[in-house]
Amino acid sequence: MRKRLSGLVFTALMIASALAGCGNNSVPKAGEPEAAAQREAEKTELKKDVSSGTKDSVIVAMGTTSEPESGFDPAYGWGAGEHVHEPLIQSTLTVTTADLNIDYDLATDVRVSGDGMTWTVTIRDDVRFTDGELLTAEDVAFTYNTVKENSSVNDFTMLKEAAAVDAGTIEFRMERPYSIWPYTMAIVGIVPEHAYGPDYGENPIGSGRYIMKQWDKGQQIIFEANPDYYGETPKMKKVTVVFMDEDAAFAAALAGQVDLAYTAASYSDQKIEGYELLAFETVDNRGFNLPAAPASLDEDGNAAGNDFTSDVRVRRAINTGLDREEMIANVLNGYGTPAYSVCDKMPWYNEKAQVKYDPEGAAALLDEAGWLAGADGIREKDGIRAELNLLYPASDSVRQALAADTKNQLRELGIDVTIEGVGWDTAYTRAQAEPLMWGWGAHTPMELYNIYHTAGESAEYSPYANAAVDQYMDDALAATSLEESCDLWQKAQWDGTTGITQEGDIPWIWLVNIDHLYWSRVNLKVADQKLHPHGHGWSIVNNVDQWSWE
C-alpha cells in the first residue's frame, strides 16, 4: 500500500490539471498547464477566504458511478435508487428527519383516508420555479403521473393516479393501500409541467436549493444557490462535484484540489496534511442469501435451492458462527458496524435480529442436525458434504474480502467454502442456488418487502416464503399510520413465534454496515448526517447547503 500511494502522490500533479482550483471552481481544458506556484496561490486564497469568512463554495469528489447517466430527471432515477438522496435542484413534498421520520418540504399537510386508498396533500403557495413560474398542484400531479409512467428505478405500481383538486391540493389515488407513501414523497423531486421535455434531465428547472449551472459530462457538475429559494438561504453558494475513481480522489486530496473526497477503508491509515478522515454510519449493509429450499430446477431449467442450506439449523449456525467484529477490524479497518438485518437502526428495525458470536453454539447446532465432521474435518450428512460456493461481484474488492473472511471463519466450523467472482449478468440466476454477497440499504421498509415477501423482487434468491411474514408486511402496507406500520414491519421480522431472524427462518445472513469515509479539509464544517443508505455517493451532499467554513 505505501509503495502504491507514493505513486499516487506523483500522479496528483497530473490530476491537478484536470480539476477545479479551490478559488474558481472551474476545470481547465485537457492539457492546459498548471504550475506549482499557481496551486500555492490558490491555497493562499482559500486561507484568505476562510479567515475573512467569505468562503462560500466547496468542491466534492464522488465516484464515477455517481454521475447520473440519465441526468437530473426524477423519472429516470435522479434522487432515487441505491443512491437515494434529497434532490438538490427540485423540491420534494416531504423530507426525512435525522431519525428518519417524516417532515414537510413543499407539503403543509398530509392526510390519508381510512381505507388507505387516497392521500390528500396541501402545498405551500409561495414557491416558484427558477424560471419565475409558480409551482402548483398541477405540477405535482404531472410529476407523479410522469414518474409512474416512466420510472426506470422506483416502483410506482401502487399509485393509480395523481390529480390536482385545486391550485394547492393534490390527491394521490392508490391501486392498493400503501402506508409508507410519505417515504416515496421524500425522494420525488417536483418538475414544472410547462418546462418539461425530453431534454429536461440535461437542462433541469426546479424550485430547490440549487440551480445546475454547468455539466461537463465525465468530469464535473456545478451547482449555484437558488436566490429565490423559499427556505433557509444556503450557506454554500457554489457546489462543484467532480467524478473520479478512488485512487484519483485520494491523489486529488493530496494535491489540495478538492475540499471533500470519498475514500475507502484501505486508505484509512494514511495521513493528508490539512485534511481529516470523516466516518459516517450507514445502513449500507453487506450480507449473503442462503437458499432455504432443497435443490431443484426452476421452470427455466436453472438450479434453485440448496440441500445443505435448506436445513434451518445450518442457517442458524452460520449466522451465530461468524464473528462480525473481526470482519470489521480485518476487512474495513474498523470502519463499520455489525449488521443483523437489512434495516439496522431504522425506525422499523426489530432488535430481536441481533445475535451474539457463538462458535461453540453454532457447532452444537450442526452436530444436532447430523452434520458431523469427516476425516478431513469437513462435516457430512447422508453423503452430502457441508460445502458452499460463495459468489461475489468480481468488480468489488470489499465484497471479495468479506467472502474470503467468511470462507476462513466457516472452515473453523467444518464448512468447506469456495469463493468465486462473477459478473451481474450471471449472478442473479446463480444466486437462486448459491449464496451471493449482496449490498443493500434504503430509507424505506420496502427493502424488507423486496427481500422477504414472496411478491418481492429478491425473495427468489433464498428462495423463501413464509405466509405469516407475508401477512405482516401486507398489513403494514395497509396500516393507517406510519407508527402502526412500523410495529407490523417489526413483527414480520420476529413476532415471538415466527419470522426472518435467528429463531425463525433466517434465509439471509447480514454481516456489516460499511461506514462511508471522506477526506475533508480540517476547516470545512460538514453538517451532521443521517444514516447513509446503500451507495457511497450523493447522500453526503443532502445538506450541503448547511455546510460552512470555520
PDB file of C-alpha atoms in Angstrom, residues 53-303:
ATOM      1  CA  GLY A  53     -15.487  34.499   6.391  1.00  0.00           C
ATOM      2  CA  THR A  54     -16.177  34.916   2.657  1.00  0.00           C
ATOM      3  CA  LYS A  55     -15.504  31.356   1.519  1.00  0.00           C
ATOM      4  CA  ASP A  56     -18.861  30.008   0.367  1.00  0.00           C
ATOM      5  CA  SER A  57     -18.016  27.329  -2.199  1.00  0.00           C
ATOM      6  CA  VAL A  58     -16.962  23.711  -1.931  1.00  0.00           C
ATOM      7  CA  ILE A  59     -15.549  21.029  -4.244  1.00  0.00           C
ATOM      8  CA  VAL A  60     -16.668  17.453  -3.582  1.00  0.00           C
ATOM      9  CA  ALA A  61     -15.161  14.362  -5.235  1.00  0.00           C
ATOM     10  CA  MET A  62     -17.546  11.459  -5.838  1.00  0.00           C
ATOM     11  CA  GLY A  63     -17.093   8.126  -7.571  1.00  0.00           C
ATOM     12  CA  THR A  64     -17.527   7.875 -11.325  1.00  0.00           C
ATOM     13  CA  THR A  65     -20.640   5.736 -10.874  1.00  0.00           C
ATOM     14  CA  SER A  66     -22.328   8.635  -9.056  1.00  0.00           C
ATOM     15  CA  GLU A  67     -22.645  10.692 -12.223  1.00  0.00           C
ATOM     16  CA  PRO A  68     -26.331  10.490 -13.226  1.00  0.00           C
ATOM     17  CA  GLU A  69     -26.258   8.965 -16.701  1.00  0.00           C
ATOM     18  CA  SER A  70     -29.850   9.993 -17.375  1.00  0.00           C
ATOM     19  CA  GLY A  71     -29.395  13.446 -15.928  1.00  0.00           C
ATOM     20  CA  PHE A  72     -31.470  15.200 -13.285  1.00  0.00           C
ATOM     21  CA  ASP A  73     -34.907  13.859 -14.168  1.00  0.00           C
ATOM     22  CA  PRO A  74     -36.748  12.162 -11.255  1.00  0.00           C
ATOM     23  CA  ALA A  75     -38.499   9.910 -13.749  1.00  0.00           C
ATOM     24  CA  TYR A  76     -35.181   8.315 -14.626  1.00  0.00           C
ATOM     25  CA  GLY A  77     -33.633   7.824 -11.242  1.00  0.00           C
ATOM     26  CA  TRP A  78     -32.387  11.214 -10.020  1.00  0.00           C
ATOM     27  CA  GLY A  79     -32.817  11.192  -6.249  1.00  0.00           C
ATOM     28  CA  ALA A  80     -33.783   7.519  -6.114  1.00  0.00           C
ATOM     29  CA  GLY A  81     -32.439   4.007  -6.461  1.00  0.00           C
ATOM     30  CA  GLU A  82     -29.469   2.833  -4.453  1.00  0.00           C
ATOM     31  CA  HIS A  83     -28.080   6.390  -4.357  1.00  0.00           C
ATOM     32  CA  VAL A  84     -31.246   7.761  -2.800  1.00  0.00           C
ATOM     33  CA  HIS A  85     -30.947  11.348  -1.640  1.00  0.00           C
ATOM     34  CA  GLU A  86     -32.892  14.569  -1.426  1.00  0.00           C
ATOM     35  CA  PRO A  87     -32.749  16.207  -4.859  1.00  0.00           C
ATOM     36  CA  LEU A  88     -30.723  19.421  -4.780  1.00  0.00           C
ATOM     37  CA  ILE A  89     -32.427  21.010  -7.780  1.00  0.00           C
ATOM     38  CA  GLN A  90     -36.054  20.078  -7.191  1.00  0.00           C
ATOM     39  CA  SER A  91     -38.244  20.364  -4.098  1.00  0.00           C
ATOM     40  CA  THR A  92     -39.995  17.338  -2.604  1.00  0.00           C
ATOM     41  CA  LEU A  93     -43.316  17.114  -0.805  1.00  0.00           C
ATOM     42  CA  THR A  94     -41.777  15.584   2.316  1.00  0.00           C
ATOM     43  CA  VAL A  95     -38.295  15.027   3.741  1.00  0.00           C
ATOM     44  CA  THR A  96     -36.843  12.536   6.188  1.00  0.00           C
ATOM     45  CA  THR A  97     -35.541  13.802   9.508  1.00  0.00           C
ATOM     46  CA  ALA A  98     -32.287  12.904  11.233  1.00  0.00           C
ATOM     47  CA  ASP A  99     -34.019   9.954  12.922  1.00  0.00           C
ATOM     48  CA  LEU A 100     -35.600   9.001   9.566  1.00  0.00           C
ATOM     49  CA  ASN A 101     -39.111  10.030  10.447  1.00  0.00           C
ATOM     50  CA  ILE A 102     -41.144  12.293   8.125  1.00  0.00           C
ATOM     51  CA  ASP A 103     -41.280  16.091   7.965  1.00  0.00           C
ATOM     52  CA  TYR A 104     -42.595  18.536   5.338  1.00  0.00           C
ATOM     53  CA  ASP A 105     -40.913  20.416   2.497  1.00  0.00           C
ATOM     54  CA  LEU A 106     -43.467  21.609  -0.074  1.00  0.00           C
ATOM     55  CA  ALA A 107     -46.281  19.955   1.846  1.00  0.00           C
ATOM     56  CA  THR A 108     -48.099  21.773   4.632  1.00  0.00           C
ATOM     57  CA  ASP A 109     -50.469  18.932   5.446  1.00  0.00           C
ATOM     58  CA  VAL A 110     -50.713  15.237   4.562  1.00  0.00           C
ATOM     59  CA  ARG A 111     -53.851  13.164   5.210  1.00  0.00           C
ATOM     60  CA  VAL A 112     -54.808   9.612   4.310  1.00  0.00           C
ATOM     61  CA  SER A 113     -58.321   8.191   4.025  1.00  0.00           C
ATOM     62  CA  GLY A 114     -59.493   5.496   6.421  1.00  0.00           C
ATOM     63  CA  ASP A 115     -59.166   2.802   3.761  1.00  0.00           C
ATOM     64  CA  GLY A 116     -55.669   3.968   2.817  1.00  0.00           C
ATOM     65  CA  MET A 117     -56.695   4.475  -0.810  1.00  0.00           C
ATOM     66  CA  THR A 118     -56.439   8.283  -1.019  1.00  0.00           C
ATOM     67  CA  TRP A 119     -53.671  10.587   0.167  1.00  0.00           C
ATOM     68  CA  THR A 120     -54.501  14.293   0.207  1.00  0.00           C
ATOM     69  CA  VAL A 121     -51.599  16.743   0.299  1.00  0.00           C
ATOM     70  CA  THR A 122     -51.768  20.519   0.549  1.00  0.00           C
ATOM     71  CA  ILE A 123     -48.725  22.529  -0.517  1.00  0.00           C
ATOM     72  CA  ARG A 124     -47.174  25.943   0.033  1.00  0.00           C
ATOM     73  CA  ASP A 125     -48.419  28.808  -2.126  1.00  0.00           C
ATOM     74  CA  ASP A 126     -45.146  30.787  -2.170  1.00  0.00           C
ATOM     75  CA  VAL A 127     -42.880  28.514  -4.212  1.00  0.00           C
ATOM     76  CA  ARG A 128     -41.660  29.411  -7.676  1.00  0.00           C
ATOM     77  CA  PHE A 129     -39.565  27.554 -10.191  1.00  0.00           C
ATOM     78  CA  THR A 130     -36.302  29.207 -11.174  1.00  0.00           C
ATOM     79  CA  ASP A 131     -37.905  30.475 -14.394  1.00  0.00           C
ATOM     80  CA  GLY A 132     -40.324  32.508 -12.266  1.00  0.00           C
ATOM     81  CA  GLU A 133     -43.432  30.357 -12.717  1.00  0.00           C
ATOM     82  CA  LEU A 134     -45.464  29.459  -9.628  1.00  0.00           C
ATOM     83  CA  LEU A 135     -45.324  25.815  -8.508  1.00  0.00           C
ATOM     84  CA  THR A 136     -48.865  24.440  -8.217  1.00  0.00           C
ATOM     85  CA  ALA A 137     -50.676  21.199  -7.568  1.00  0.00           C
ATOM     86  CA  GLU A 138     -50.841  20.703 -11.354  1.00  0.00           C
ATOM     87  CA  ASP A 139     -47.036  20.418 -11.418  1.00  0.00           C
ATOM     88  CA  VAL A 140     -47.092  17.899  -8.572  1.00  0.00           C
ATOM     89  CA  ALA A 141     -49.738  15.771 -10.259  1.00  0.00           C
ATOM     90  CA  PHE A 142     -47.877  15.969 -13.571  1.00  0.00           C
ATOM     91  CA  THR A 143     -44.638  14.887 -11.898  1.00  0.00           C
ATOM     92  CA  TYR A 144     -46.134  11.840 -10.229  1.00  0.00           C
ATOM     93  CA  ASN A 145     -48.089  10.709 -13.266  1.00  0.00           C
ATOM     94  CA  THR A 146     -44.914  11.061 -15.306  1.00  0.00           C
ATOM     95  CA  VAL A 147     -42.742   9.049 -12.918  1.00  0.00           C
ATOM     96  CA  LYS A 148     -45.465   6.391 -12.663  1.00  0.00           C
ATOM     97  CA  GLU A 149     -45.413   6.053 -16.421  1.00  0.00           C
ATOM     98  CA  ASN A 150     -41.669   6.264 -16.993  1.00  0.00           C
ATOM     99  CA  SER A 151     -39.726   5.461 -13.811  1.00  0.00           C
ATOM    100  CA  SER A 152     -36.883   3.072 -14.517  1.00  0.00           C
ATOM    101  CA  VAL A 153     -35.800   2.841 -10.871  1.00  0.00           C
ATOM    102  CA  ASN A 154     -38.679   3.137  -8.397  1.00  0.00           C
ATOM    103  CA  ASP A 155     -41.834   1.065  -8.210  1.00  0.00           C
ATOM    104  CA  PHE A 156     -44.989   3.181  -8.635  1.00  0.00           C
ATOM    105  CA  THR A 157     -47.433   0.343  -9.272  1.00  0.00           C
ATOM    106  CA  MET A 158     -49.229   1.211  -6.014  1.00  0.00           C
ATOM    107  CA  LEU A 159     -50.263   4.600  -7.490  1.00  0.00           C
ATOM    108  CA  LYS A 160     -53.332   4.733  -9.725  1.00  0.00           C
ATOM    109  CA  GLU A 161     -53.131   8.439 -10.484  1.00  0.00           C
ATOM    110  CA  ALA A 162     -52.316  11.858  -9.057  1.00  0.00           C
ATOM    111  CA  ALA A 163     -54.859  14.637  -9.508  1.00  0.00           C
ATOM    112  CA  ALA A 164     -54.854  18.354  -8.722  1.00  0.00           C
ATOM    113  CA  VAL A 165     -58.002  19.160  -6.732  1.00  0.00           C
ATOM    114  CA  ASP A 166     -57.211  22.874  -6.790  1.00  0.00           C
ATOM    115  CA  ALA A 167     -54.072  25.032  -7.095  1.00  0.00           C
ATOM    116  CA  GLY A 168     -52.800  23.939  -3.697  1.00  0.00           C
ATOM    117  CA  THR A 169     -54.201  20.438  -3.175  1.00  0.00           C
ATOM    118  CA  ILE A 170     -53.248  17.095  -4.691  1.00  0.00           C
ATOM    119  CA  GLU A 171     -54.916  13.723  -4.337  1.00  0.00           C
ATOM    120  CA  PHE A 172     -52.929  10.556  -4.750  1.00  0.00           C
ATOM    121  CA  ARG A 173     -55.389   7.803  -5.646  1.00  0.00           C
ATOM    122  CA  MET A 174     -53.908   4.399  -4.940  1.00  0.00           C
ATOM    123  CA  GLU A 175     -54.260   0.985  -6.519  1.00  0.00           C
ATOM    124  CA  ARG A 176     -53.753  -0.515  -3.060  1.00  0.00           C
ATOM    125  CA  PRO A 177     -53.076   0.809   0.431  1.00  0.00           C
ATOM    126  CA  TYR A 178     -49.502   1.958   0.881  1.00  0.00           C
ATOM    127  CA  SER A 179     -48.818   3.314   4.369  1.00  0.00           C
ATOM    128  CA  ILE A 180     -45.229   4.275   3.633  1.00  0.00           C
ATOM    129  CA  TRP A 181     -46.155   6.640   0.794  1.00  0.00           C
ATOM    130  CA  PRO A 182     -44.606   9.594   2.713  1.00  0.00           C
ATOM    131  CA  TYR A 183     -41.178   7.985   2.240  1.00  0.00           C
ATOM    132  CA  THR A 184     -41.732   7.905  -1.512  1.00  0.00           C
ATOM    133  CA  MET A 185     -42.771  11.567  -1.456  1.00  0.00           C
ATOM    134  CA  ALA A 186     -39.407  12.375   0.173  1.00  0.00           C
ATOM    135  CA  ILE A 187     -37.385  11.394  -2.905  1.00  0.00           C
ATOM    136  CA  VAL A 188     -39.538  12.514  -5.853  1.00  0.00           C
ATOM    137  CA  GLY A 189     -38.449  15.957  -6.999  1.00  0.00           C
ATOM    138  CA  ILE A 190     -41.222  18.128  -8.474  1.00  0.00           C
ATOM    139  CA  VAL A 191     -40.722  19.225 -12.085  1.00  0.00           C
ATOM    140  CA  PRO A 192     -42.516  22.046 -13.968  1.00  0.00           C
ATOM    141  CA  GLU A 193     -45.146  20.802 -16.404  1.00  0.00           C
ATOM    142  CA  HIS A 194     -44.673  23.850 -18.625  1.00  0.00           C
ATOM    143  CA  ALA A 195     -40.909  23.293 -18.997  1.00  0.00           C
ATOM    144  CA  TYR A 196     -40.671  19.509 -19.098  1.00  0.00           C
ATOM    145  CA  GLY A 197     -39.486  17.664 -22.184  1.00  0.00           C
ATOM    146  CA  PRO A 198     -37.080  15.002 -23.477  1.00  0.00           C
ATOM    147  CA  ASP A 199     -34.027  17.100 -22.598  1.00  0.00           C
ATOM    148  CA  TYR A 200     -35.174  18.014 -19.082  1.00  0.00           C
ATOM    149  CA  GLY A 201     -32.558  15.774 -17.449  1.00  0.00           C
ATOM    150  CA  GLU A 202     -29.764  17.818 -19.010  1.00  0.00           C
ATOM    151  CA  ASN A 203     -31.420  21.205 -18.517  1.00  0.00           C
ATOM    152  CA  PRO A 204     -33.397  20.868 -15.304  1.00  0.00           C
ATOM    153  CA  ILE A 205     -35.604  23.613 -13.878  1.00  0.00           C
ATOM    154  CA  GLY A 206     -36.645  23.192 -10.279  1.00  0.00           C
ATOM    155  CA  SER A 207     -37.553  25.074  -7.131  1.00  0.00           C
ATOM    156  CA  GLY A 208     -34.971  23.591  -4.784  1.00  0.00           C
ATOM    157  CA  ARG A 209     -31.905  24.888  -3.014  1.00  0.00           C
ATOM    158  CA  TYR A 210     -29.616  24.873  -6.060  1.00  0.00           C
ATOM    159  CA  ILE A 211     -29.577  25.544  -9.770  1.00  0.00           C
ATOM    160  CA  MET A 212     -27.482  23.350 -12.058  1.00  0.00           C
ATOM    161  CA  LYS A 213     -25.239  25.834 -13.871  1.00  0.00           C
ATOM    162  CA  GLN A 214     -22.831  23.558 -15.734  1.00  0.00           C
ATOM    163  CA  TRP A 215     -22.398  19.877 -16.524  1.00  0.00           C
ATOM    164  CA  ASP A 216     -19.180  18.738 -18.159  1.00  0.00           C
ATOM    165  CA  LYS A 217     -20.033  15.087 -18.659  1.00  0.00           C
ATOM    166  CA  GLY A 218     -17.466  12.679 -17.319  1.00  0.00           C
ATOM    167  CA  GLN A 219     -15.822  15.461 -15.302  1.00  0.00           C
ATOM    168  CA  GLN A 220     -17.919  17.734 -13.111  1.00  0.00           C
ATOM    169  CA  ILE A 221     -21.244  19.342 -12.271  1.00  0.00           C
ATOM    170  CA  ILE A 222     -21.521  22.858 -10.848  1.00  0.00           C
ATOM    171  CA  PHE A 223     -24.471  23.954  -8.729  1.00  0.00           C
ATOM    172  CA  GLU A 224     -25.198  27.509  -7.605  1.00  0.00           C
ATOM    173  CA  ALA A 225     -27.562  28.543  -4.818  1.00  0.00           C
ATOM    174  CA  ASN A 226     -31.097  29.401  -5.909  1.00  0.00           C
ATOM    175  CA  PRO A 227     -31.509  33.114  -4.997  1.00  0.00           C
ATOM    176  CA  ASP A 228     -35.300  32.712  -4.842  1.00  0.00           C
ATOM    177  CA  TYR A 229     -35.351  29.599  -2.655  1.00  0.00           C
ATOM    178  CA  TYR A 230     -38.291  29.711  -0.233  1.00  0.00           C
ATOM    179  CA  GLY A 231     -36.404  28.029   2.611  1.00  0.00           C
ATOM    180  CA  GLU A 232     -33.323  28.932   4.609  1.00  0.00           C
ATOM    181  CA  THR A 233     -30.676  30.590   2.442  1.00  0.00           C
ATOM    182  CA  PRO A 234     -27.889  28.107   1.591  1.00  0.00           C
ATOM    183  CA  LYS A 235     -24.557  28.885   3.230  1.00  0.00           C
ATOM    184  CA  MET A 236     -22.701  27.253   0.353  1.00  0.00           C
ATOM    185  CA  LYS A 237     -23.314  29.388  -2.726  1.00  0.00           C
ATOM    186  CA  LYS A 238     -21.475  27.131  -5.148  1.00  0.00           C
ATOM    187  CA  VAL A 239     -21.060  23.357  -5.044  1.00  0.00           C
ATOM    188  CA  THR A 240     -18.822  21.631  -7.560  1.00  0.00           C
ATOM    189  CA  VAL A 241     -18.997  17.842  -7.799  1.00  0.00           C
ATOM    190  CA  VAL A 242     -16.146  16.124  -9.633  1.00  0.00           C
ATOM    191  CA  PHE A 243     -16.224  12.442 -10.609  1.00  0.00           C
ATOM    192  CA  MET A 244     -13.181  10.194 -10.225  1.00  0.00           C
ATOM    193  CA  ASP A 245     -12.164   6.750  -9.048  1.00  0.00           C
ATOM    194  CA  GLU A 246     -10.798   6.102  -5.548  1.00  0.00           C
ATOM    195  CA  ASP A 247      -7.126   6.419  -6.495  1.00  0.00           C
ATOM    196  CA  ALA A 248      -7.692   9.717  -8.284  1.00  0.00           C
ATOM    197  CA  ALA A 249      -9.834  11.080  -5.453  1.00  0.00           C
ATOM    198  CA  PHE A 250      -7.086  10.315  -2.942  1.00  0.00           C
ATOM    199  CA  ALA A 251      -4.479  11.928  -5.170  1.00  0.00           C
ATOM    200  CA  ALA A 252      -6.698  14.982  -5.621  1.00  0.00           C
ATOM    201  CA  ALA A 253      -6.887  15.404  -1.854  1.00  0.00           C
ATOM    202  CA  LEU A 254      -3.119  15.002  -1.593  1.00  0.00           C
ATOM    203  CA  ALA A 255      -2.751  17.799  -4.123  1.00  0.00           C
ATOM    204  CA  GLY A 256      -5.213  20.009  -2.239  1.00  0.00           C
ATOM    205  CA  GLN A 257      -7.506  20.199  -5.256  1.00  0.00           C
ATOM    206  CA  VAL A 258     -10.752  19.134  -3.579  1.00  0.00           C
ATOM    207  CA  ASP A 259     -12.364  20.062  -0.280  1.00  0.00           C
ATOM    208  CA  LEU A 260     -14.013  16.732   0.409  1.00  0.00           C
ATOM    209  CA  ALA A 261     -13.303  13.388  -1.279  1.00  0.00           C
ATOM    210  CA  TYR A 262     -14.894   9.995  -0.838  1.00  0.00           C
ATOM    211  CA  THR A 263     -12.471   7.220   0.058  1.00  0.00           C
ATOM    212  CA  ALA A 264     -12.279   3.575   1.078  1.00  0.00           C
ATOM    213  CA  ALA A 265     -11.195   1.824   4.270  1.00  0.00           C
ATOM    214  CA  SER A 266      -7.998   0.717   2.523  1.00  0.00           C
ATOM    215  CA  TYR A 267      -6.823   4.365   2.636  1.00  0.00           C
ATOM    216  CA  SER A 268      -7.849   4.986   6.238  1.00  0.00           C
ATOM    217  CA  ASP A 269      -4.357   4.531   7.707  1.00  0.00           C
ATOM    218  CA  GLN A 270      -2.976   7.350   5.549  1.00  0.00           C
ATOM    219  CA  LYS A 271      -2.459  10.997   6.500  1.00  0.00           C
ATOM    220  CA  ILE A 272      -3.104  14.054   4.347  1.00  0.00           C
ATOM    221  CA  GLU A 273      -1.838  17.414   5.515  1.00  0.00           C
ATOM    222  CA  GLY A 274      -4.716  19.789   6.152  1.00  0.00           C
ATOM    223  CA  TYR A 275      -7.364  17.051   5.964  1.00  0.00           C
ATOM    224  CA  GLU A 276      -9.157  14.815   8.423  1.00  0.00           C
ATOM    225  CA  LEU A 277     -10.892  11.497   7.842  1.00  0.00           C
ATOM    226  CA  LEU A 278     -14.642  11.648   8.432  1.00  0.00           C
ATOM    227  CA  ALA A 279     -16.654   8.465   9.007  1.00  0.00           C
ATOM    228  CA  PHE A 280     -20.451   8.361   8.755  1.00  0.00           C
ATOM    229  CA  GLU A 281     -22.620   5.476   9.911  1.00  0.00           C
ATOM    230  CA  THR A 282     -24.824   3.815   7.331  1.00  0.00           C
ATOM    231  CA  VAL A 283     -27.435   1.234   6.620  1.00  0.00           C
ATOM    232  CA  ASP A 284     -25.231   0.295   3.648  1.00  0.00           C
ATOM    233  CA  ASN A 285     -25.044  -3.375   4.524  1.00  0.00           C
ATOM    234  CA  ARG A 286     -23.318  -6.440   3.136  1.00  0.00           C
ATOM    235  CA  GLY A 287     -24.590  -9.960   3.518  1.00  0.00           C
ATOM    236  CA  PHE A 288     -25.485 -13.096   1.604  1.00  0.00           C
ATOM    237  CA  ASN A 289     -28.595 -15.151   0.881  1.00  0.00           C
ATOM    238  CA  LEU A 290     -28.818 -18.782   1.986  1.00  0.00           C
ATOM    239  CA  PRO A 291     -31.176 -20.769  -0.260  1.00  0.00           C
ATOM    240  CA  ALA A 292     -33.821 -22.085   2.124  1.00  0.00           C
ATOM    241  CA  ALA A 293     -35.326 -24.780  -0.118  1.00  0.00           C
ATOM    242  CA  PRO A 294     -33.872 -28.144  -1.242  1.00  0.00           C
ATOM    243  CA  ALA A 295     -32.083 -28.310  -4.583  1.00  0.00           C
ATOM    244  CA  SER A 296     -34.312 -28.408  -7.654  1.00  0.00           C
ATOM    245  CA  LEU A 297     -34.673 -26.859 -11.084  1.00  0.00           C
ATOM    246  CA  ASP A 298     -36.834 -23.835 -11.791  1.00  0.00           C
ATOM    247  CA  GLU A 299     -39.247 -23.570 -14.718  1.00  0.00           C
ATOM    248  CA  ASP A 300     -36.405 -22.419 -16.972  1.00  0.00           C
ATOM    249  CA  GLY A 301     -34.158 -25.323 -16.019  1.00  0.00           C
ATOM    250  CA  ASN A 302     -31.881 -23.265 -13.774  1.00  0.00           C
ATOM    251  CA  ALA A 303     -30.623 -24.618 -10.462  1.00  0.00           C
TER     252      ALA A 303
END
